[in-house]
mmCIF file with all atom_site columns, C-alpha atoms in Angstrom:
data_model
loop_
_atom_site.group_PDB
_atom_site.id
_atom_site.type_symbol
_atom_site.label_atom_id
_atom_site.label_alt_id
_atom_site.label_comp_id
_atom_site.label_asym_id
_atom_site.label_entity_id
_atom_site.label_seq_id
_atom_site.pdbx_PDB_ins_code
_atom_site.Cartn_x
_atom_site.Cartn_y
_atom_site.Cartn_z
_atom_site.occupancy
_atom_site.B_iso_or_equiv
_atom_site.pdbx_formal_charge
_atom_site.auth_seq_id
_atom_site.auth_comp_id
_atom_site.auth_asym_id
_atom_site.auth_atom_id
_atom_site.pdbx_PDB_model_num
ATOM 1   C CA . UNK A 1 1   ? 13.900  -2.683  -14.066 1.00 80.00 ? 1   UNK A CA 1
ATOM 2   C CA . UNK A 1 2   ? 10.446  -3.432  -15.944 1.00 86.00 ? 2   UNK A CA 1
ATOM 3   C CA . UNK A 1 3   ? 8.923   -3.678  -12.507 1.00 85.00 ? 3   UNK A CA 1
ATOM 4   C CA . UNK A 1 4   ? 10.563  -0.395  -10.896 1.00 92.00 ? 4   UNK A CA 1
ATOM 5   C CA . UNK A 1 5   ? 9.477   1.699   -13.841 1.00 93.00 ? 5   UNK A CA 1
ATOM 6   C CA . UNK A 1 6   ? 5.390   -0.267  -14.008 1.00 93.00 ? 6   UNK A CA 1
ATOM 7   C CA . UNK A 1 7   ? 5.407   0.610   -10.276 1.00 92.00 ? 7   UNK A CA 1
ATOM 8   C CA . UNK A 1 8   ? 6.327   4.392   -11.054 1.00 94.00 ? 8   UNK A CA 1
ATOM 9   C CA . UNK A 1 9   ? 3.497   4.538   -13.797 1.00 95.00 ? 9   UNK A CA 1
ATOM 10  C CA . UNK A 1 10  ? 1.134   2.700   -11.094 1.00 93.00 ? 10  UNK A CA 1
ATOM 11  C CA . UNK A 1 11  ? 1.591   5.093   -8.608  1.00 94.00 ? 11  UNK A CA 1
ATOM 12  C CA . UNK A 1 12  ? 2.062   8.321   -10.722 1.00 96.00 ? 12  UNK A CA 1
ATOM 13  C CA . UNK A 1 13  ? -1.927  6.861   -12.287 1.00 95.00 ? 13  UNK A CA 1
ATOM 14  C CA . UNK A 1 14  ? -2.675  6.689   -8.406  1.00 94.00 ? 14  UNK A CA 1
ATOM 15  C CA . UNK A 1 15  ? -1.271  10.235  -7.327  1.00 95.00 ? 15  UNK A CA 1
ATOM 16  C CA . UNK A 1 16  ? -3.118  11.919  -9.951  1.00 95.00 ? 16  UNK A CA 1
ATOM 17  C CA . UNK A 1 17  ? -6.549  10.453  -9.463  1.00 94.00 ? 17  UNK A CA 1
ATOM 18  C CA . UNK A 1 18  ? -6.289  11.696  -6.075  1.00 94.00 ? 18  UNK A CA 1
ATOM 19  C CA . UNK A 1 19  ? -4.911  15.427  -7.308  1.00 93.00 ? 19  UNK A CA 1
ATOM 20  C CA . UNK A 1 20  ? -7.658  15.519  -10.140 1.00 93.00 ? 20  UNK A CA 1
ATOM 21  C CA . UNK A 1 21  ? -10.496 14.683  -7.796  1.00 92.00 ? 21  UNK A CA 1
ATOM 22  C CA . UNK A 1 22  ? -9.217  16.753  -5.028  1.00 87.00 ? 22  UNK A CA 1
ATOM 23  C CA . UNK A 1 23  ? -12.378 16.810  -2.979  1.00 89.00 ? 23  UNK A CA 1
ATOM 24  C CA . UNK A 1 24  ? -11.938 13.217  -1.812  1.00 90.00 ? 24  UNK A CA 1
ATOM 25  C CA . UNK A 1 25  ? -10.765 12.239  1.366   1.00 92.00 ? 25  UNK A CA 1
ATOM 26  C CA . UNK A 1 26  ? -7.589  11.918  0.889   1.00 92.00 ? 26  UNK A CA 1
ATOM 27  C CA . UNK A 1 27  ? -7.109  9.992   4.398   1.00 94.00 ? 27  UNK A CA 1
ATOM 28  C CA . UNK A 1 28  ? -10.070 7.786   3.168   1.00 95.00 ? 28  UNK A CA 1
ATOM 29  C CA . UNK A 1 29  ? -8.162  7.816   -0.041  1.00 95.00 ? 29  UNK A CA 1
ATOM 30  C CA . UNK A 1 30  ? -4.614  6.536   1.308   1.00 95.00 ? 30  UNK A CA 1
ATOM 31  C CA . UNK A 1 31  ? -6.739  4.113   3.641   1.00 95.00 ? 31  UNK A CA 1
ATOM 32  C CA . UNK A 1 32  ? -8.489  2.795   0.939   1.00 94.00 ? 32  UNK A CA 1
ATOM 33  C CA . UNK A 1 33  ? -5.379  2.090   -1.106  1.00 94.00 ? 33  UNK A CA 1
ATOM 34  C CA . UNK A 1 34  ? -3.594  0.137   1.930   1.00 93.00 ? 34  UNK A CA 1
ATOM 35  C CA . UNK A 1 35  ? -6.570  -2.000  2.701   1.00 94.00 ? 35  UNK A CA 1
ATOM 36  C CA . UNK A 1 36  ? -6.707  -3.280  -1.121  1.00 92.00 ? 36  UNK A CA 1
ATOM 37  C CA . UNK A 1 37  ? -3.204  -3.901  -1.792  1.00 89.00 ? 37  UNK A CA 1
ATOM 38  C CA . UNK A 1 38  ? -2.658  -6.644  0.041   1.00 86.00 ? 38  UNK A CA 1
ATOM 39  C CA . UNK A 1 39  ? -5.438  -8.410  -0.877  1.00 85.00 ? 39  UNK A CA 1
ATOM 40  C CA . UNK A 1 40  ? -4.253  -8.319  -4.461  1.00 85.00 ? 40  UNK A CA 1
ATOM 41  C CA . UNK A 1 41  ? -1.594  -11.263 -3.069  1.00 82.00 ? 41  UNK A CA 1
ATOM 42  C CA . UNK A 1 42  ? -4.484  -13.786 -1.912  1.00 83.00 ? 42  UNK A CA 1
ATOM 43  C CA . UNK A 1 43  ? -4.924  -13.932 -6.019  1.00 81.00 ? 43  UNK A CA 1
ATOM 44  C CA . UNK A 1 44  ? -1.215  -14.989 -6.387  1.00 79.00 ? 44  UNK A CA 1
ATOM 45  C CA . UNK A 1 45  ? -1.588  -17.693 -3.619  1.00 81.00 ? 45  UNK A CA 1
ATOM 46  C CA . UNK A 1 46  ? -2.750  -20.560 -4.555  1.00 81.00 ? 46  UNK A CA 1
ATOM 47  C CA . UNK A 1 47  ? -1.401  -23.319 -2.696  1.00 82.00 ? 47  UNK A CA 1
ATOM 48  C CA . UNK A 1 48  ? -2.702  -24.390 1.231   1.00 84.00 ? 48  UNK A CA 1
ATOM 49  C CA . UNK A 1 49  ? 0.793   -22.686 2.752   1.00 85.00 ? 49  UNK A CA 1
ATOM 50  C CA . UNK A 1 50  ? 1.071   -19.549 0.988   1.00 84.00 ? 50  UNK A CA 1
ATOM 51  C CA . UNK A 1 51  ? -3.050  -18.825 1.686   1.00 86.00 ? 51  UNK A CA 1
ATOM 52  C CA . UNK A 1 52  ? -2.082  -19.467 5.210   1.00 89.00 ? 52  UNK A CA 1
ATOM 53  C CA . UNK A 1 53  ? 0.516   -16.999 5.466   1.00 86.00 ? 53  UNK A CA 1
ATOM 54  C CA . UNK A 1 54  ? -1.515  -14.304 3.355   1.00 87.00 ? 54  UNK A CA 1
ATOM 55  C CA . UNK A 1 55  ? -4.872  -14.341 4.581   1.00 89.00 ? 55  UNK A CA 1
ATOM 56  C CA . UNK A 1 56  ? -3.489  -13.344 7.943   1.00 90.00 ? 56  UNK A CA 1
ATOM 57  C CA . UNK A 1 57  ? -1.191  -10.689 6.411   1.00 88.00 ? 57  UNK A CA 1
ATOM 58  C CA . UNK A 1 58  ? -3.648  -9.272  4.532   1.00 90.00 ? 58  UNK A CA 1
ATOM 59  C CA . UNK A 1 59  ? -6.315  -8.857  7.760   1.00 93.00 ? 59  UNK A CA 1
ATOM 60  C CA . UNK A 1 60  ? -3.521  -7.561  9.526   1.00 94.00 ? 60  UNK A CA 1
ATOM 61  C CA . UNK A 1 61  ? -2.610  -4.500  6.569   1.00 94.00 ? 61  UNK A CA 1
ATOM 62  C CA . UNK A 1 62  ? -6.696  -4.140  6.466   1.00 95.00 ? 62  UNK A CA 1
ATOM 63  C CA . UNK A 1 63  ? -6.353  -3.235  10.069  1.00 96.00 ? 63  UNK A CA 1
ATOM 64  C CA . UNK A 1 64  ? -3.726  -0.555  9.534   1.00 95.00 ? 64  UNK A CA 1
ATOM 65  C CA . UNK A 1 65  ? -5.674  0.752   6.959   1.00 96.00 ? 65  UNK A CA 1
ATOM 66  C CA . UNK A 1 66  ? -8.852  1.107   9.234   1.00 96.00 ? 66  UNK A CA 1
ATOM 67  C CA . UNK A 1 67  ? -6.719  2.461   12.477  1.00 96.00 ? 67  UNK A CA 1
ATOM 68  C CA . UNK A 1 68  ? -4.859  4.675   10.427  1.00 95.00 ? 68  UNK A CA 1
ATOM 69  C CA . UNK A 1 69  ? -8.185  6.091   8.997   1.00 95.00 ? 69  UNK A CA 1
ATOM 70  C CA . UNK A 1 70  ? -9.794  6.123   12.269  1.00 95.00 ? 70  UNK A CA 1
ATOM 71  C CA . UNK A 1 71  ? -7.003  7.174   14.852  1.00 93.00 ? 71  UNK A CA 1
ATOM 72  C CA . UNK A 1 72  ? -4.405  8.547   12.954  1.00 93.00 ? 72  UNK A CA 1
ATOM 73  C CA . UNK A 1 73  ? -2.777  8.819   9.502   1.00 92.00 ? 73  UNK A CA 1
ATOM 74  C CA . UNK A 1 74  ? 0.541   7.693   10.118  1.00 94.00 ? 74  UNK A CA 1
ATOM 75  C CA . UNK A 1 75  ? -0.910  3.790   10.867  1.00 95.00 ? 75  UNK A CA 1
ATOM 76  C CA . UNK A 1 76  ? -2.086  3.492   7.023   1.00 95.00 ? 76  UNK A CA 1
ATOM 77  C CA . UNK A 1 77  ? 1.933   5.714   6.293   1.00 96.00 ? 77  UNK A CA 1
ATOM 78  C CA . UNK A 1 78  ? 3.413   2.644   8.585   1.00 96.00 ? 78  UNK A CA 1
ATOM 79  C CA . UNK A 1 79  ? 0.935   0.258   6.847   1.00 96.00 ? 79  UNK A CA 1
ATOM 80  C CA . UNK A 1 80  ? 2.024   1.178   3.584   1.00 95.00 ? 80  UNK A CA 1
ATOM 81  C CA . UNK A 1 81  ? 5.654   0.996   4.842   1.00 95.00 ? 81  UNK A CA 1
ATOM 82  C CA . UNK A 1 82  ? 5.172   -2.374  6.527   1.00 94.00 ? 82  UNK A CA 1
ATOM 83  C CA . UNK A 1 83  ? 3.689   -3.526  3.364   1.00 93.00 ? 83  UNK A CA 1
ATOM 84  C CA . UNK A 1 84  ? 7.348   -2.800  1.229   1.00 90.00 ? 84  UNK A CA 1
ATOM 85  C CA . UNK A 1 85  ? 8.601   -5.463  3.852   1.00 91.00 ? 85  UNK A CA 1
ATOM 86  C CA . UNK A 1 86  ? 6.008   -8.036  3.070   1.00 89.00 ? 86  UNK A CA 1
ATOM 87  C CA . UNK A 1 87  ? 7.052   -7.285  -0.744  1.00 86.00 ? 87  UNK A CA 1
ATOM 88  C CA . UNK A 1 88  ? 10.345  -8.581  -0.292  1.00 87.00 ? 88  UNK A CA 1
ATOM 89  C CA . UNK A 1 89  ? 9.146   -11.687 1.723   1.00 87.00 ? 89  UNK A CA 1
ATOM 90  C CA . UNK A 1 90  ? 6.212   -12.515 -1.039  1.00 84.00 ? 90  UNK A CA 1
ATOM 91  C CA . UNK A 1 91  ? 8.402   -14.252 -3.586  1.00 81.00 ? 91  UNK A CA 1
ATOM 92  C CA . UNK A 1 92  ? 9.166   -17.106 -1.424  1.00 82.00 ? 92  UNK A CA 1
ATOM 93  C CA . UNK A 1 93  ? 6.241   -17.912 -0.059  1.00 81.00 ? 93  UNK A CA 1
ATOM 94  C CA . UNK A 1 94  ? 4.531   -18.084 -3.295  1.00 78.00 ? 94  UNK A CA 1
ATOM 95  C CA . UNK A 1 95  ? 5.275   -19.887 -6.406  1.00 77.00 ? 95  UNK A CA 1
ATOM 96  C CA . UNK A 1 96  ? 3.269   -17.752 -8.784  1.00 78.00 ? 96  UNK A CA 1
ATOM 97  C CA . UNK A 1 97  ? 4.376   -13.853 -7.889  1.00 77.00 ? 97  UNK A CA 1
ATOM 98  C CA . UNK A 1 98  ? 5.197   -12.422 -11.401 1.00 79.00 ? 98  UNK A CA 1
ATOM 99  C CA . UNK A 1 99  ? 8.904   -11.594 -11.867 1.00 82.00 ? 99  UNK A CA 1
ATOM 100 C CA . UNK A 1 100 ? 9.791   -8.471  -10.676 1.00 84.00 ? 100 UNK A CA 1
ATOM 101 C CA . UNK A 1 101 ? 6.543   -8.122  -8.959  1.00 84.00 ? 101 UNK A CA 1
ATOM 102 C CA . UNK A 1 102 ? 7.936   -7.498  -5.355  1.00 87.00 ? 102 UNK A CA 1
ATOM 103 C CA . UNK A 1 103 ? 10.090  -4.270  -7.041  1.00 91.00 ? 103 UNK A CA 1
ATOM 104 C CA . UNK A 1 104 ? 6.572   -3.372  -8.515  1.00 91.00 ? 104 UNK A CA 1
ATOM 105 C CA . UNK A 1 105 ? 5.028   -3.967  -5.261  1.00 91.00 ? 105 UNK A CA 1
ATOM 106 C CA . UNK A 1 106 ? 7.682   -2.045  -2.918  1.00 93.00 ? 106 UNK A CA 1
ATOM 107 C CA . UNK A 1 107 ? 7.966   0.910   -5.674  1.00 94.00 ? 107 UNK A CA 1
ATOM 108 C CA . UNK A 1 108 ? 4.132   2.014   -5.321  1.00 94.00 ? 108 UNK A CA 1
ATOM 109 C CA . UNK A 1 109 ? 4.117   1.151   -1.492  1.00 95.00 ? 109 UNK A CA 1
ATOM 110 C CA . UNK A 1 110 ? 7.448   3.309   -0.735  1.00 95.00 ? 110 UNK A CA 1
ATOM 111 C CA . UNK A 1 111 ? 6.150   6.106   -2.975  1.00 96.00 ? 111 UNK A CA 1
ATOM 112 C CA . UNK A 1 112 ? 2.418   6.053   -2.126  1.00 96.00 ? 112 UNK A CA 1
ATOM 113 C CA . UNK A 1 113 ? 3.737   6.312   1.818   1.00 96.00 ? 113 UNK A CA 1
ATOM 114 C CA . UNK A 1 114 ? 6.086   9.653   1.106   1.00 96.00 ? 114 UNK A CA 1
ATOM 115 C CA . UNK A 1 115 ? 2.966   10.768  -0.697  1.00 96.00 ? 115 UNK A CA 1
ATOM 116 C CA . UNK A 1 116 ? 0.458   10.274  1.787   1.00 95.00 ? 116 UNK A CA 1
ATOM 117 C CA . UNK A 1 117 ? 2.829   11.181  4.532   1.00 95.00 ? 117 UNK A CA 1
ATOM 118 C CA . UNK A 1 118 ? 3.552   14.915  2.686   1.00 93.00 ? 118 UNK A CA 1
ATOM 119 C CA . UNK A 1 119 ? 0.215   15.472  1.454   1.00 92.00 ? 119 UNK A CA 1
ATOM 120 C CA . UNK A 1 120 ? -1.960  14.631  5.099   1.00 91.00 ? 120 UNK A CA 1
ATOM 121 C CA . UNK A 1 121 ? 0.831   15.922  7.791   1.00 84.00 ? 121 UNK A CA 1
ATOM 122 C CA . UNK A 1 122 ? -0.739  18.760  9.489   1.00 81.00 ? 122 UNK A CA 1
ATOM 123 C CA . UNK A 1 123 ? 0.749   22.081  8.825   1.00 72.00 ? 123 UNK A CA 1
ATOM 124 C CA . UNK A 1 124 ? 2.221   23.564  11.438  1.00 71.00 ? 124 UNK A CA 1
ATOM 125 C CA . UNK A 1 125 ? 1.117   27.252  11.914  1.00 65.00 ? 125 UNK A CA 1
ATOM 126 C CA . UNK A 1 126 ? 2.952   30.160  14.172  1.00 63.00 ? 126 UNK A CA 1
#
């Protein structure tokens, strides 16, 4: 539960940078935000077999991040979705994930996507 409610704090601190300093890009924003979260798990892999299984992971998020900011914003949405998966996975590959830090993880990644995903769909005009 300590890791659901952190997460909510995280990403409420998150949303509100980005509706404070509205004039950012706000694609560049959620891209941004998808291509540094993963890279926050290299820290928590120490060993030879989890670096080999998150350095890889990682590259691959950093891509969504840059196709979703260059093609199209649902890649970085996916990316961020694709991410919650990896959350659950973490925790056995390494041996030094803080408890409850895939619930953290999955928390900000669900929420950050429904963000991103309501605040950059196009609005549809008659």
């Amino acid at each position: 539960m300590t890791g659901f409610i952190i997460g909510l704090i995280t990403t409420a601190a998150i949303i509100a940078f980005a509706e404070i300093f509205r004039k950012i890009d706000l694609k560049f924003f959620a891209s941004l935000n998808l291509a540094v979260i993963p890279f926050i798990y290299v820290g928590f892999s120490i060993d030879p077999y989890s670096l080999m299984l998150t350095v890889p992971g990682a590259a691959l998020f950093l891509l969504f991040a840059y196709w979703g900011y260059k093609k199209h914003y649902l890649l970085t949405v996916a990316g961020l979705v694709l991410h919650g998966l990896w959350d659950i996975i973490f925790p056995h590959i390494s041996s030094v994930a803080p408890h409850d830090y895939d619930v953290f993880c999955i928390t900000i990644d669900v929420l950050l996507a429904l963000y991103f995903y309501l605040k950059l769909k196009p609005i549809k005009t008659k």
